[in-house]
mmCIF file as gemmi writes it, N, C-alpha and C atoms, coordinates in Angstrom:
data_model
loop_
_atom_site.group_PDB
_atom_site.id
_atom_site.type_symbol
_atom_site.label_atom_id
_atom_site.label_alt_id
_atom_site.label_comp_id
_atom_site.label_asym_id
_atom_site.label_entity_id
_atom_site.label_seq_id
_atom_site.pdbx_PDB_ins_code
_atom_site.Cartn_x
_atom_site.Cartn_y
_atom_site.Cartn_z
_atom_site.occupancy
_atom_site.B_iso_or_equiv
_atom_site.pdbx_formal_charge
_atom_site.auth_seq_id
_atom_site.auth_asym_id
_atom_site.pdbx_PDB_model_num
ATOM 1 N N . UNK Axp A 1 ? 51.507 -27.839 -14.492 1 0 ? 1 A 1
ATOM 2 C CA . UNK Axp A 1 ? 52.9 -27.45 -14.424 1 0 ? 1 A 1
ATOM 3 C C . UNK Axp A 1 ? 53.512 -27.642 -15.81 1 0 ? 1 A 1
ATOM 4 N N . UNK Axp A 2 ? 54.281 -26.669 -16.297 1 0 ? 2 A 1
ATOM 5 C CA . UNK Axp A 2 ? 54.932 -26.818 -17.599 1 0 ? 2 A 1
ATOM 6 C C . UNK Axp A 2 ? 55.853 -28.04 -17.629 1 0 ? 2 A 1
ATOM 7 N N . UNK Axp A 3 ? 55.941 -28.694 -18.771 1 0 ? 3 A 1
ATOM 8 C CA . UNK Axp A 3 ? 56.706 -29.938 -18.882 1 0 ? 3 A 1
ATOM 9 C C . UNK Axp A 3 ? 58.2 -29.735 -18.676 1 0 ? 3 A 1
ATOM 10 N N . UNK Axp A 4 ? 58.723 -28.546 -18.912 1 0 ? 4 A 1
ATOM 11 C CA . UNK Axp A 4 ? 60.164 -28.323 -18.755 1 0 ? 4 A 1
ATOM 12 C C . UNK Axp A 4 ? 60.58 -28.15 -17.291 1 0 ? 4 A 1
ATOM 13 N N . UNK Axp A 5 ? 59.624 -28.094 -16.373 1 0 ? 5 A 1
ATOM 14 C CA . UNK Axp A 5 ? 59.916 -27.971 -14.943 1 0 ? 5 A 1
ATOM 15 C C . UNK Axp A 5 ? 59.754 -29.345 -14.3 1 0 ? 5 A 1
ATOM 16 N N . UNK Axp A 6 ? 60.834 -29.853 -13.679 1 0 ? 6 A 1
ATOM 17 C CA . UNK Axp A 6 ? 60.834 -31.208 -13.126 1 0 ? 6 A 1
ATOM 18 C C . UNK Axp A 6 ? 61.196 -31.164 -11.64 1 0 ? 6 A 1
ATOM 19 N N . UNK Axp A 7 ? 60.307 -31.67 -10.787 1 0 ? 7 A 1
ATOM 20 C CA . UNK Axp A 7 ? 60.604 -31.765 -9.354 1 0 ? 7 A 1
ATOM 21 C C . UNK Axp A 7 ? 61.78 -32.707 -9.146 1 0 ? 7 A 1
ATOM 22 N N . UNK Axp A 8 ? 62.661 -32.369 -8.212 1 0 ? 8 A 1
ATOM 23 C CA . UNK Axp A 8 ? 63.837 -33.179 -7.93 1 0 ? 8 A 1
ATOM 24 C C . UNK Axp A 8 ? 65.031 -32.829 -8.799 1 0 ? 8 A 1
ATOM 25 N N . UNK Axp A 9 ? 64.818 -32.03 -9.831 1 0 ? 9 A 1
ATOM 26 C CA . UNK Axp A 9 ? 65.877 -31.621 -10.76 1 0 ? 9 A 1
ATOM 27 C C . UNK Axp A 9 ? 66.731 -30.515 -10.13 1 0 ? 9 A 1
ATOM 28 N N . UNK Axp A 10 ? 68.001 -30.445 -10.531 1 0 ? 10 A 1
ATOM 29 C CA . UNK Axp A 10 ? 68.882 -29.361 -10.106 1 0 ? 10 A 1
ATOM 30 C C . UNK Axp A 10 ? 68.802 -28.233 -11.119 1 0 ? 10 A 1
ATOM 31 N N . UNK Axp A 11 ? 68.631 -27.019 -10.615 1 0 ? 11 A 1
ATOM 32 C CA . UNK Axp A 11 ? 68.6 -25.805 -11.43 1 0 ? 11 A 1
ATOM 33 C C . UNK Axp A 11 ? 69.623 -24.841 -10.853 1 0 ? 11 A 1
ATOM 34 N N . UNK Axp A 12 ? 69.862 -23.738 -11.536 1 0 ? 12 A 1
ATOM 35 C CA . UNK Axp A 12 ? 70.842 -22.754 -11.089 1 0 ? 12 A 1
ATOM 36 C C . UNK Axp A 12 ? 70.196 -21.38 -11.004 1 0 ? 12 A 1
ATOM 37 N N . UNK Axp A 13 ? 70.489 -20.653 -9.929 1 0 ? 13 A 1
ATOM 38 C CA . UNK Axp A 13 ? 69.902 -19.328 -9.759 1 0 ? 13 A 1
ATOM 39 C C . UNK Axp A 13 ? 70.381 -18.402 -10.875 1 0 ? 13 A 1
ATOM 40 N N . UNK Axp A 14 ? 69.498 -17.557 -11.364 1 0 ? 14 A 1
ATOM 41 C CA . UNK Axp A 14 ? 69.834 -16.623 -12.442 1 0 ? 14 A 1
ATOM 42 C C . UNK Axp A 14 ? 70.087 -15.22 -11.918 1 0 ? 14 A 1
ATOM 43 N N . UNK Axp A 15 ? 69.944 -15.031 -10.627 1 0 ? 15 A 1
ATOM 44 C CA . UNK Axp A 15 ? 70.21 -13.743 -9.983 1 0 ? 15 A 1
ATOM 45 C C . UNK Axp A 15 ? 70.491 -14.007 -8.507 1 0 ? 15 A 1
ATOM 46 N N . UNK Axp A 16 ? 71.003 -13.019 -7.811 1 0 ? 16 A 1
ATOM 47 C CA . UNK Axp A 16 ? 71.239 -13.142 -6.374 1 0 ? 16 A 1
ATOM 48 C C . UNK Axp A 16 ? 69.884 -13.159 -5.666 1 0 ? 16 A 1
ATOM 49 N N . UNK Axp A 17 ? 69.692 -14.119 -4.779 1 0 ? 17 A 1
ATOM 50 C CA . UNK Axp A 17 ? 68.454 -14.227 -4.004 1 0 ? 17 A 1
ATOM 51 C C . UNK Axp A 17 ? 68.737 -13.737 -2.589 1 0 ? 17 A 1
ATOM 52 N N . UNK Axp A 18 ? 68.015 -12.722 -2.153 1 0 ? 18 A 1
ATOM 53 C CA . UNK Axp A 18 ? 68.115 -12.207 -0.782 1 0 ? 18 A 1
ATOM 54 C C . UNK Axp A 18 ? 66.905 -12.717 -0.007 1 0 ? 18 A 1
ATOM 55 N N . UNK Axp A 19 ? 67.143 -13.31 1.153 1 0 ? 19 A 1
ATOM 56 C CA . UNK Axp A 19 ? 66.044 -13.933 1.896 1 0 ? 19 A 1
ATOM 57 C C . UNK Axp A 19 ? 66.203 -13.746 3.397 1 0 ? 19 A 1
ATOM 58 N N . UNK Axp A 20 ? 65.101 -13.923 4.115 1 0 ? 20 A 1
ATOM 59 C CA . UNK Axp A 20 ? 65.079 -13.921 5.574 1 0 ? 20 A 1
ATOM 60 C C . UNK Axp A 20 ? 64.159 -15.029 6.053 1 0 ? 20 A 1
ATOM 61 N N . UNK Axp A 21 ? 64.535 -15.673 7.161 1 0 ? 21 A 1
ATOM 62 C CA . UNK Axp A 21 ? 63.72 -16.73 7.777 1 0 ? 21 A 1
ATOM 63 C C . UNK Axp A 21 ? 63.334 -17.811 6.77 1 0 ? 21 A 1
ATOM 64 N N . UNK Axp A 22 ? 64.309 -18.217 5.931 1 0 ? 22 A 1
ATOM 65 C CA . UNK Axp A 22 ? 64.132 -19.272 4.924 1 0 ? 22 A 1
ATOM 66 C C . UNK Axp A 22 ? 63.038 -18.968 3.912 1 0 ? 22 A 1
ATOM 67 N N . UNK Axp A 23 ? 62.765 -17.68 3.666 1 0 ? 23 A 1
ATOM 68 C CA . UNK Axp A 23 ? 61.746 -17.303 2.683 1 0 ? 23 A 1
ATOM 69 C C . UNK Axp A 23 ? 62.239 -16.138 1.829 1 0 ? 23 A 1
ATOM 70 N N . UNK Axp A 24 ? 61.893 -16.183 0.545 1 0 ? 24 A 1
ATOM 71 C CA . UNK Axp A 24 ? 62.226 -15.137 -0.414 1 0 ? 24 A 1
ATOM 72 C C . UNK Axp A 24 ? 60.927 -14.655 -1.055 1 0 ? 24 A 1
ATOM 73 N N . UNK Axp A 25 ? 60.408 -13.503 -0.637 1 0 ? 25 A 1
ATOM 74 C CA . UNK Axp A 25 ? 59.206 -12.97 -1.291 1 0 ? 25 A 1
ATOM 75 C C . UNK Axp A 25 ? 59.594 -12.235 -2.572 1 0 ? 25 A 1
ATOM 76 N N . UNK Axp A 26 ? 58.809 -12.39 -3.615 1 0 ? 26 A 1
ATOM 77 C CA . UNK Axp A 26 ? 59.115 -11.745 -4.901 1 0 ? 26 A 1
ATOM 78 C C . UNK Axp A 26 ? 58.617 -10.302 -4.895 1 0 ? 26 A 1
ATOM 79 N N . UNK Axp A 27 ? 59.24 -9.501 -4.051 1 0 ? 27 A 1
ATOM 80 C CA . UNK Axp A 27 ? 58.893 -8.088 -3.948 1 0 ? 27 A 1
ATOM 81 C C . UNK Axp A 27 ? 60.014 -7.254 -4.555 1 0 ? 27 A 1
ATOM 82 N N . UNK Axp A 28 ? 59.857 -5.954 -4.567 1 0 ? 28 A 1
ATOM 83 C CA . UNK Axp A 28 ? 60.863 -5.09 -5.184 1 0 ? 28 A 1
ATOM 84 C C . UNK Axp A 28 ? 61.863 -4.536 -4.172 1 0 ? 28 A 1
ATOM 85 N N . UNK Axp A 29 ? 62.004 -5.163 -3.016 1 0 ? 29 A 1
ATOM 86 C CA . UNK Axp A 29 ? 63.026 -4.763 -2.055 1 0 ? 29 A 1
ATOM 87 C C . UNK Axp A 29 ? 63.737 -6.012 -1.559 1 0 ? 29 A 1
ATOM 88 N N . UNK Axp A 30 ? 64.987 -5.864 -1.155 1 0 ? 30 A 1
ATOM 89 C CA . UNK Axp A 30 ? 65.787 -7.015 -0.75 1 0 ? 30 A 1
ATOM 90 C C . UNK Axp A 30 ? 66.481 -6.731 0.575 1 0 ? 30 A 1
ATOM 91 N N . UNK Axp A 31 ? 66.537 -7.722 1.427 1 0 ? 31 A 1
ATOM 92 C CA . UNK Axp A 31 ? 67.268 -7.647 2.685 1 0 ? 31 A 1
ATOM 93 C C . UNK Axp A 31 ? 67.517 -9.06 3.171 1 0 ? 31 A 1
ATOM 94 N N . UNK Axp A 32 ? 68.429 -9.226 4.123 1 0 ? 32 A 1
ATOM 95 C CA . UNK Axp A 32 ? 68.714 -10.538 4.677 1 0 ? 32 A 1
ATOM 96 C C . UNK Axp A 32 ? 69.929 -11.186 4.042 1 0 ? 32 A 1
ATOM 97 N N . UNK Axp A 33 ? 70.068 -12.483 4.261 1 0 ? 33 A 1
ATOM 98 C CA . UNK Axp A 33 ? 71.177 -13.266 3.712 1 0 ? 33 A 1
ATOM 99 C C . UNK Axp A 33 ? 71.01 -13.413 2.204 1 0 ? 33 A 1
ATOM 100 N N . UNK Axp A 34 ? 72.07 -13.854 1.527 1 0 ? 34 A 1
ATOM 101 C CA . UNK Axp A 34 ? 71.976 -13.976 0.069 1 0 ? 34 A 1
ATOM 102 C C . UNK Axp A 34 ? 72.5 -15.314 -0.43 1 0 ? 34 A 1
ATOM 103 N N . UNK Axp A 35 ? 71.944 -15.729 -1.554 1 0 ? 35 A 1
ATOM 104 C CA . UNK Axp A 35 ? 72.407 -16.894 -2.304 1 0 ? 35 A 1
ATOM 105 C C . UNK Axp A 35 ? 72.957 -16.337 -3.612 1 0 ? 35 A 1
ATOM 106 N N . UNK Axp A 36 ? 74.229 -16.602 -3.945 1 0 ? 36 A 1
ATOM 107 C CA . UNK Axp A 36 ? 74.838 -16.018 -5.142 1 0 ? 36 A 1
ATOM 108 C C . UNK Axp A 36 ? 74.22 -16.516 -6.451 1 0 ? 36 A 1
ATOM 109 N N . UNK Axp A 37 ? 74.427 -15.742 -7.497 1 0 ? 37 A 1
ATOM 110 C CA . UNK Axp A 37 ? 74.022 -16.136 -8.841 1 0 ? 37 A 1
ATOM 111 C C . UNK Axp A 37 ? 74.736 -17.441 -9.204 1 0 ? 37 A 1
ATOM 112 N N . UNK Axp A 38 ? 74.106 -18.271 -10.009 1 0 ? 38 A 1
ATOM 113 C CA . UNK Axp A 38 ? 74.632 -19.561 -10.485 1 0 ? 38 A 1
ATOM 114 C C . UNK Axp A 38 ? 74.81 -20.605 -9.381 1 0 ? 38 A 1
ATOM 115 N N . UNK Axp A 39 ? 74.081 -20.47 -8.282 1 0 ? 39 A 1
ATOM 116 C CA . UNK Axp A 39 ? 74.1 -21.469 -7.212 1 0 ? 39 A 1
ATOM 117 C C . UNK Axp A 39 ? 73.175 -22.625 -7.588 1 0 ? 39 A 1
ATOM 118 N N . UNK Axp A 40 ? 73.661 -23.853 -7.417 1 0 ? 40 A 1
ATOM 119 C CA . UNK Axp A 40 ? 72.826 -25.03 -7.682 1 0 ? 40 A 1
ATOM 120 C C . UNK Axp A 40 ? 71.742 -25.132 -6.614 1 0 ? 40 A 1
ATOM 121 N N . UNK Axp A 41 ? 70.503 -25.338 -7.044 1 0 ? 41 A 1
ATOM 122 C CA . UNK Axp A 41 ? 69.368 -25.535 -6.139 1 0 ? 41 A 1
ATOM 123 C C . UNK Axp A 41 ? 68.563 -26.732 -6.628 1 0 ? 41 A 1
ATOM 124 N N . UNK Axp A 42 ? 67.99 -27.464 -5.704 1 0 ? 42 A 1
ATOM 125 C CA . UNK Axp A 42 ? 67.151 -28.613 -6.043 1 0 ? 42 A 1
ATOM 126 C C . UNK Axp A 42 ? 65.692 -28.214 -5.871 1 0 ? 42 A 1
ATOM 127 N N . UNK Axp A 43 ? 64.892 -28.419 -6.892 1 0 ? 43 A 1
ATOM 128 C CA . UNK Axp A 43 ? 63.466 -28.104 -6.844 1 0 ? 43 A 1
ATOM 129 C C . UNK Axp A 43 ? 62.736 -29.208 -6.088 1 0 ? 43 A 1
ATOM 130 N N . UNK Axp A 44 ? 62.13 -28.853 -4.95 1 0 ? 44 A 1
ATOM 131 C CA . UNK Axp A 44 ? 61.39 -29.823 -4.145 1 0 ? 44 A 1
ATOM 132 C C . UNK Axp A 44 ? 59.911 -29.846 -4.495 1 0 ? 44 A 1
ATOM 133 N N . UNK Axp A 45 ? 59.323 -28.66 -4.636 1 0 ? 45 A 1
ATOM 134 C CA . UNK Axp A 45 ? 57.892 -28.569 -4.931 1 0 ? 45 A 1
ATOM 135 C C . UNK Axp A 45 ? 57.61 -27.22 -5.568 1 0 ? 45 A 1
ATOM 136 N N . UNK Axp A 46 ? 56.523 -27.163 -6.323 1 0 ? 46 A 1
ATOM 137 C CA . UNK Axp A 46 ? 56.135 -25.922 -6.981 1 0 ? 46 A 1
ATOM 138 C C . UNK Axp A 46 ? 54.623 -25.926 -7.176 1 0 ? 46 A 1
ATOM 139 N N . UNK Axp A 47 ? 54.014 -24.771 -6.94 1 0 ? 47 A 1
ATOM 140 C CA . UNK Axp A 47 ? 52.599 -24.588 -7.254 1 0 ? 47 A 1
ATOM 141 C C . UNK Axp A 47 ? 52.425 -23.164 -7.77 1 0 ? 47 A 1
ATOM 142 N N . UNK Axp A 48 ? 51.221 -22.716 -7.979 1 0 ? 48 A 1
ATOM 143 C CA . UNK Axp A 48 ? 51.021 -21.416 -8.615 1 0 ? 48 A 1
ATOM 144 C C . UNK Axp A 48 ? 51.464 -20.228 -7.765 1 0 ? 48 A 1
ATOM 145 N N . UNK Axp A 49 ? 51.724 -20.442 -6.472 1 0 ? 49 A 1
ATOM 146 C CA . UNK Axp A 49 ? 52.115 -19.314 -5.624 1 0 ? 49 A 1
ATOM 147 C C . UNK Axp A 49 ? 53.444 -19.479 -4.887 1 0 ? 49 A 1
ATOM 148 N N . UNK Axp A 50 ? 54.015 -20.694 -4.855 1 0 ? 50 A 1
ATOM 149 C CA . UNK Axp A 50 ? 55.253 -20.925 -4.11 1 0 ? 50 A 1
ATOM 150 C C . UNK Axp A 50 ? 56.161 -21.94 -4.793 1 0 ? 50 A 1
ATOM 151 N N . UNK Axp A 51 ? 57.463 -21.781 -4.544 1 0 ? 51 A 1
ATOM 152 C CA . UNK Axp A 51 ? 58.467 -22.734 -5.001 1 0 ? 51 A 1
ATOM 153 C C . UNK Axp A 51 ? 59.284 -23.129 -3.78 1 0 ? 51 A 1
ATOM 154 N N . UNK Axp A 52 ? 59.422 -24.417 -3.534 1 0 ? 52 A 1
ATOM 155 C CA . UNK Axp A 52 ? 60.222 -24.919 -2.428 1 0 ? 52 A 1
ATOM 156 C C . UNK Axp A 52 ? 61.504 -25.515 -3 1 0 ? 52 A 1
ATOM 157 N N . UNK Axp A 53 ? 62.668 -25.014 -2.518 1 0 ? 53 A 1
ATOM 158 C CA . UNK Axp A 53 ? 63.957 -25.492 -3.017 1 0 ? 53 A 1
ATOM 159 C C . UNK Axp A 53 ? 64.883 -25.826 -1.855 1 0 ? 53 A 1
ATOM 160 N N . UNK Axp A 54 ? 65.97 -26.536 -2.178 1 0 ? 54 A 1
ATOM 161 C CA . UNK Axp A 54 ? 67.085 -26.782 -1.269 1 0 ? 54 A 1
ATOM 162 C C . UNK Axp A 54 ? 68.338 -26.26 -1.941 1 0 ? 54 A 1
ATOM 163 N N . UNK Axp A 55 ? 69.243 -25.701 -1.155 1 0 ? 55 A 1
ATOM 164 C CA . UNK Axp A 55 ? 70.522 -25.255 -1.691 1 0 ? 55 A 1
ATOM 165 C C . UNK Axp A 55 ? 71.602 -25.587 -0.676 1 0 ? 55 A 1
ATOM 166 N N . UNK Axp A 56 ? 72.845 -25.491 -1.08 1 0 ? 56 A 1
ATOM 167 C CA . UNK Axp A 56 ? 73.947 -25.796 -0.164 1 0 ? 56 A 1
ATOM 168 C C . UNK Axp A 56 ? 73.86 -27.226 0.323 1 0 ? 56 A 1
ATOM 169 N N . UNK Axp A 57 ? 73.976 -27.413 1.615 1 0 ? 57 A 1
ATOM 170 C CA . UNK Axp A 57 ? 73.912 -28.751 2.224 1 0 ? 57 A 1
ATOM 171 C C . UNK Axp A 57 ? 72.503 -29.075 2.691 1 0 ? 57 A 1
ATOM 172 N N . UNK Axp A 58 ? 71.528 -28.926 1.792 1 0 ? 58 A 1
ATOM 173 C CA . UNK Axp A 58 ? 70.147 -29.261 2.114 1 0 ? 58 A 1
ATOM 174 C C . UNK Axp A 58 ? 69.383 -28.17 2.838 1 0 ? 58 A 1
ATOM 175 N N . UNK Axp A 59 ? 69.856 -26.927 2.736 1 0 ? 59 A 1
ATOM 176 C CA . UNK Axp A 59 ? 69.16 -25.812 3.384 1 0 ? 59 A 1
ATOM 177 C C . UNK Axp A 59 ? 67.875 -25.487 2.626 1 0 ? 59 A 1
ATOM 178 N N . UNK Axp A 60 ? 66.748 -25.348 3.335 1 0 ? 60 A 1
ATOM 179 C CA . UNK Axp A 60 ? 65.471 -25.096 2.663 1 0 ? 60 A 1
ATOM 180 C C . UNK Axp A 60 ? 65.257 -23.611 2.372 1 0 ? 60 A 1
ATOM 181 N N . UNK Axp A 61 ? 64.525 -23.333 1.301 1 0 ? 61 A 1
ATOM 182 C CA . UNK Axp A 61 ? 64.119 -21.962 0.988 1 0 ? 61 A 1
ATOM 183 C C . UNK Axp A 61 ? 62.764 -22.014 0.304 1 0 ? 61 A 1
ATOM 184 N N . UNK Axp A 62 ? 61.877 -21.13 0.716 1 0 ? 62 A 1
ATOM 185 C CA . UNK Axp A 62 ? 60.556 -21.032 0.115 1 0 ? 62 A 1
ATOM 186 C C . UNK Axp A 62 ? 60.468 -19.716 -0.648 1 0 ? 62 A 1
ATOM 187 N N . UNK Axp A 63 ? 60.275 -19.806 -1.957 1 0 ? 63 A 1
ATOM 188 C CA . UNK Axp A 63 ? 60.092 -18.625 -2.802 1 0 ? 63 A 1
ATOM 189 C C . UNK Axp A 63 ? 58.596 -18.363 -2.861 1 0 ? 63 A 1
ATOM 190 N N . UNK Axp A 64 ? 58.182 -17.194 -2.37 1 0 ? 64 A 1
ATOM 191 C CA . UNK Axp A 64 ? 56.759 -16.848 -2.323 1 0 ? 64 A 1
ATOM 192 C C . UNK Axp A 64 ? 56.458 -15.798 -3.386 1 0 ? 64 A 1
ATOM 193 N N . UNK Axp A 65 ? 55.639 -16.159 -4.364 1 0 ? 65 A 1
ATOM 194 C CA . UNK Axp A 65 ? 55.255 -15.205 -5.394 1 0 ? 65 A 1
ATOM 195 C C . UNK Axp A 65 ? 54.243 -14.214 -4.827 1 0 ? 65 A 1
ATOM 196 N N . UNK Axp A 66 ? 54.569 -12.944 -4.893 1 0 ? 66 A 1
ATOM 197 C CA . UNK Axp A 66 ? 53.653 -11.877 -4.487 1 0 ? 66 A 1
ATOM 198 C C . UNK Axp A 66 ? 53.105 -11.291 -5.786 1 0 ? 66 A 1
ATOM 199 N N . UNK Axp A 67 ? 51.963 -11.824 -6.221 1 0 ? 67 A 1
ATOM 200 C CA . UNK Axp A 67 ? 51.428 -11.533 -7.556 1 0 ? 67 A 1
ATOM 201 C C . UNK Axp A 67 ? 51.23 -10.046 -7.82 1 0 ? 67 A 1
ATOM 202 N N . UNK Axp A 68 ? 50.891 -9.268 -6.815 1 0 ? 68 A 1
ATOM 203 C CA . UNK Axp A 68 ? 50.688 -7.835 -7.053 1 0 ? 68 A 1
ATOM 204 C C . UNK Axp A 68 ? 52.004 -7.14 -7.419 1 0 ? 68 A 1
ATOM 205 N N . UNK Axp A 69 ? 53.152 -7.748 -7.082 1 0 ? 69 A 1
ATOM 206 C CA . UNK Axp A 69 ? 54.453 -7.19 -7.457 1 0 ? 69 A 1
ATOM 207 C C . UNK Axp A 69 ? 54.984 -7.781 -8.76 1 0 ? 69 A 1
ATOM 208 N N . UNK Axp A 70 ? 54.717 -9.065 -9.001 1 0 ? 70 A 1
ATOM 209 C CA . UNK Axp A 70 ? 55.233 -9.702 -10.22 1 0 ? 70 A 1
ATOM 210 C C . UNK Axp A 70 ? 54.263 -9.595 -11.381 1 0 ? 70 A 1
ATOM 211 N N . UNK Axp A 71 ? 52.968 -9.505 -11.076 1 0 ? 71 A 1
ATOM 212 C CA . UNK Axp A 71 ? 51.964 -9.448 -12.133 1 0 ? 71 A 1
ATOM 213 C C . UNK Axp A 71 ? 51.74 -10.776 -12.822 1 0 ? 71 A 1
ATOM 214 N N . UNK Axp A 72 ? 52.212 -11.877 -12.212 1 0 ? 72 A 1
ATOM 215 C CA . UNK Axp A 72 ? 52.105 -13.182 -12.855 1 0 ? 72 A 1
ATOM 216 C C . UNK Axp A 72 ? 52.081 -14.293 -11.818 1 0 ? 72 A 1
ATOM 217 N N . UNK Axp A 73 ? 51.747 -15.525 -12.281 1 0 ? 73 A 1
ATOM 218 C CA . UNK Axp A 73 ? 51.831 -16.658 -11.368 1 0 ? 73 A 1
ATOM 219 C C . UNK Axp A 73 ? 53.267 -17.172 -11.348 1 0 ? 73 A 1
ATOM 220 N N . UNK Axp A 74 ? 53.548 -18.104 -10.46 1 0 ? 74 A 1
ATOM 221 C CA . UNK Axp A 74 ? 54.913 -18.564 -10.247 1 0 ? 74 A 1
ATOM 222 C C . UNK Axp A 74 ? 55.505 -19.25 -11.486 1 0 ? 74 A 1
ATOM 223 N N . UNK Axp A 75 ? 54.702 -19.856 -12.327 1 0 ? 75 A 1
ATOM 224 C CA . UNK Axp A 75 ? 55.222 -20.553 -13.499 1 0 ? 75 A 1
ATOM 225 C C . UNK Axp A 75 ? 55.803 -19.589 -14.528 1 0 ? 75 A 1
ATOM 226 N N . UNK Axp A 76 ? 55.435 -18.323 -14.471 1 0 ? 76 A 1
ATOM 227 C CA . UNK Axp A 76 ? 56.012 -17.327 -15.37 1 0 ? 76 A 1
ATOM 228 C C . UNK Axp A 76 ? 57.153 -16.565 -14.712 1 0 ? 76 A 1
ATOM 229 N N . UNK Axp A 77 ? 57.31 -16.739 -13.4 1 0 ? 77 A 1
ATOM 230 C CA . UNK Axp A 77 ? 58.397 -16.093 -12.665 1 0 ? 77 A 1
ATOM 231 C C . UNK Axp A 77 ? 59.674 -16.913 -12.78 1 0 ? 77 A 1
ATOM 232 N N . UNK Axp A 78 ? 59.549 -18.251 -12.852 1 0 ? 78 A 1
ATOM 233 C CA . UNK Axp A 78 ? 60.731 -19.126 -12.9 1 0 ? 78 A 1
ATOM 234 C C . UNK Axp A 78 ? 61.399 -19.073 -14.244 1 0 ? 78 A 1
């Protein structure tokens, strides 16, 4: 994991995140509820294919990297 990424740290969204069923796939289409740009999120866990965060009042969200759409692993998507 790159040294600038710290579990438990608060980060801010750089774009609107559209998600369904507490998951956000990194695909080229969007639907479902949204988290606004510049929303504070807490990084819970990260690996080469997924990022687990909390936002709002502890609401969970799983960011799933779909490599065939992003062309990269999750560490280059963040």
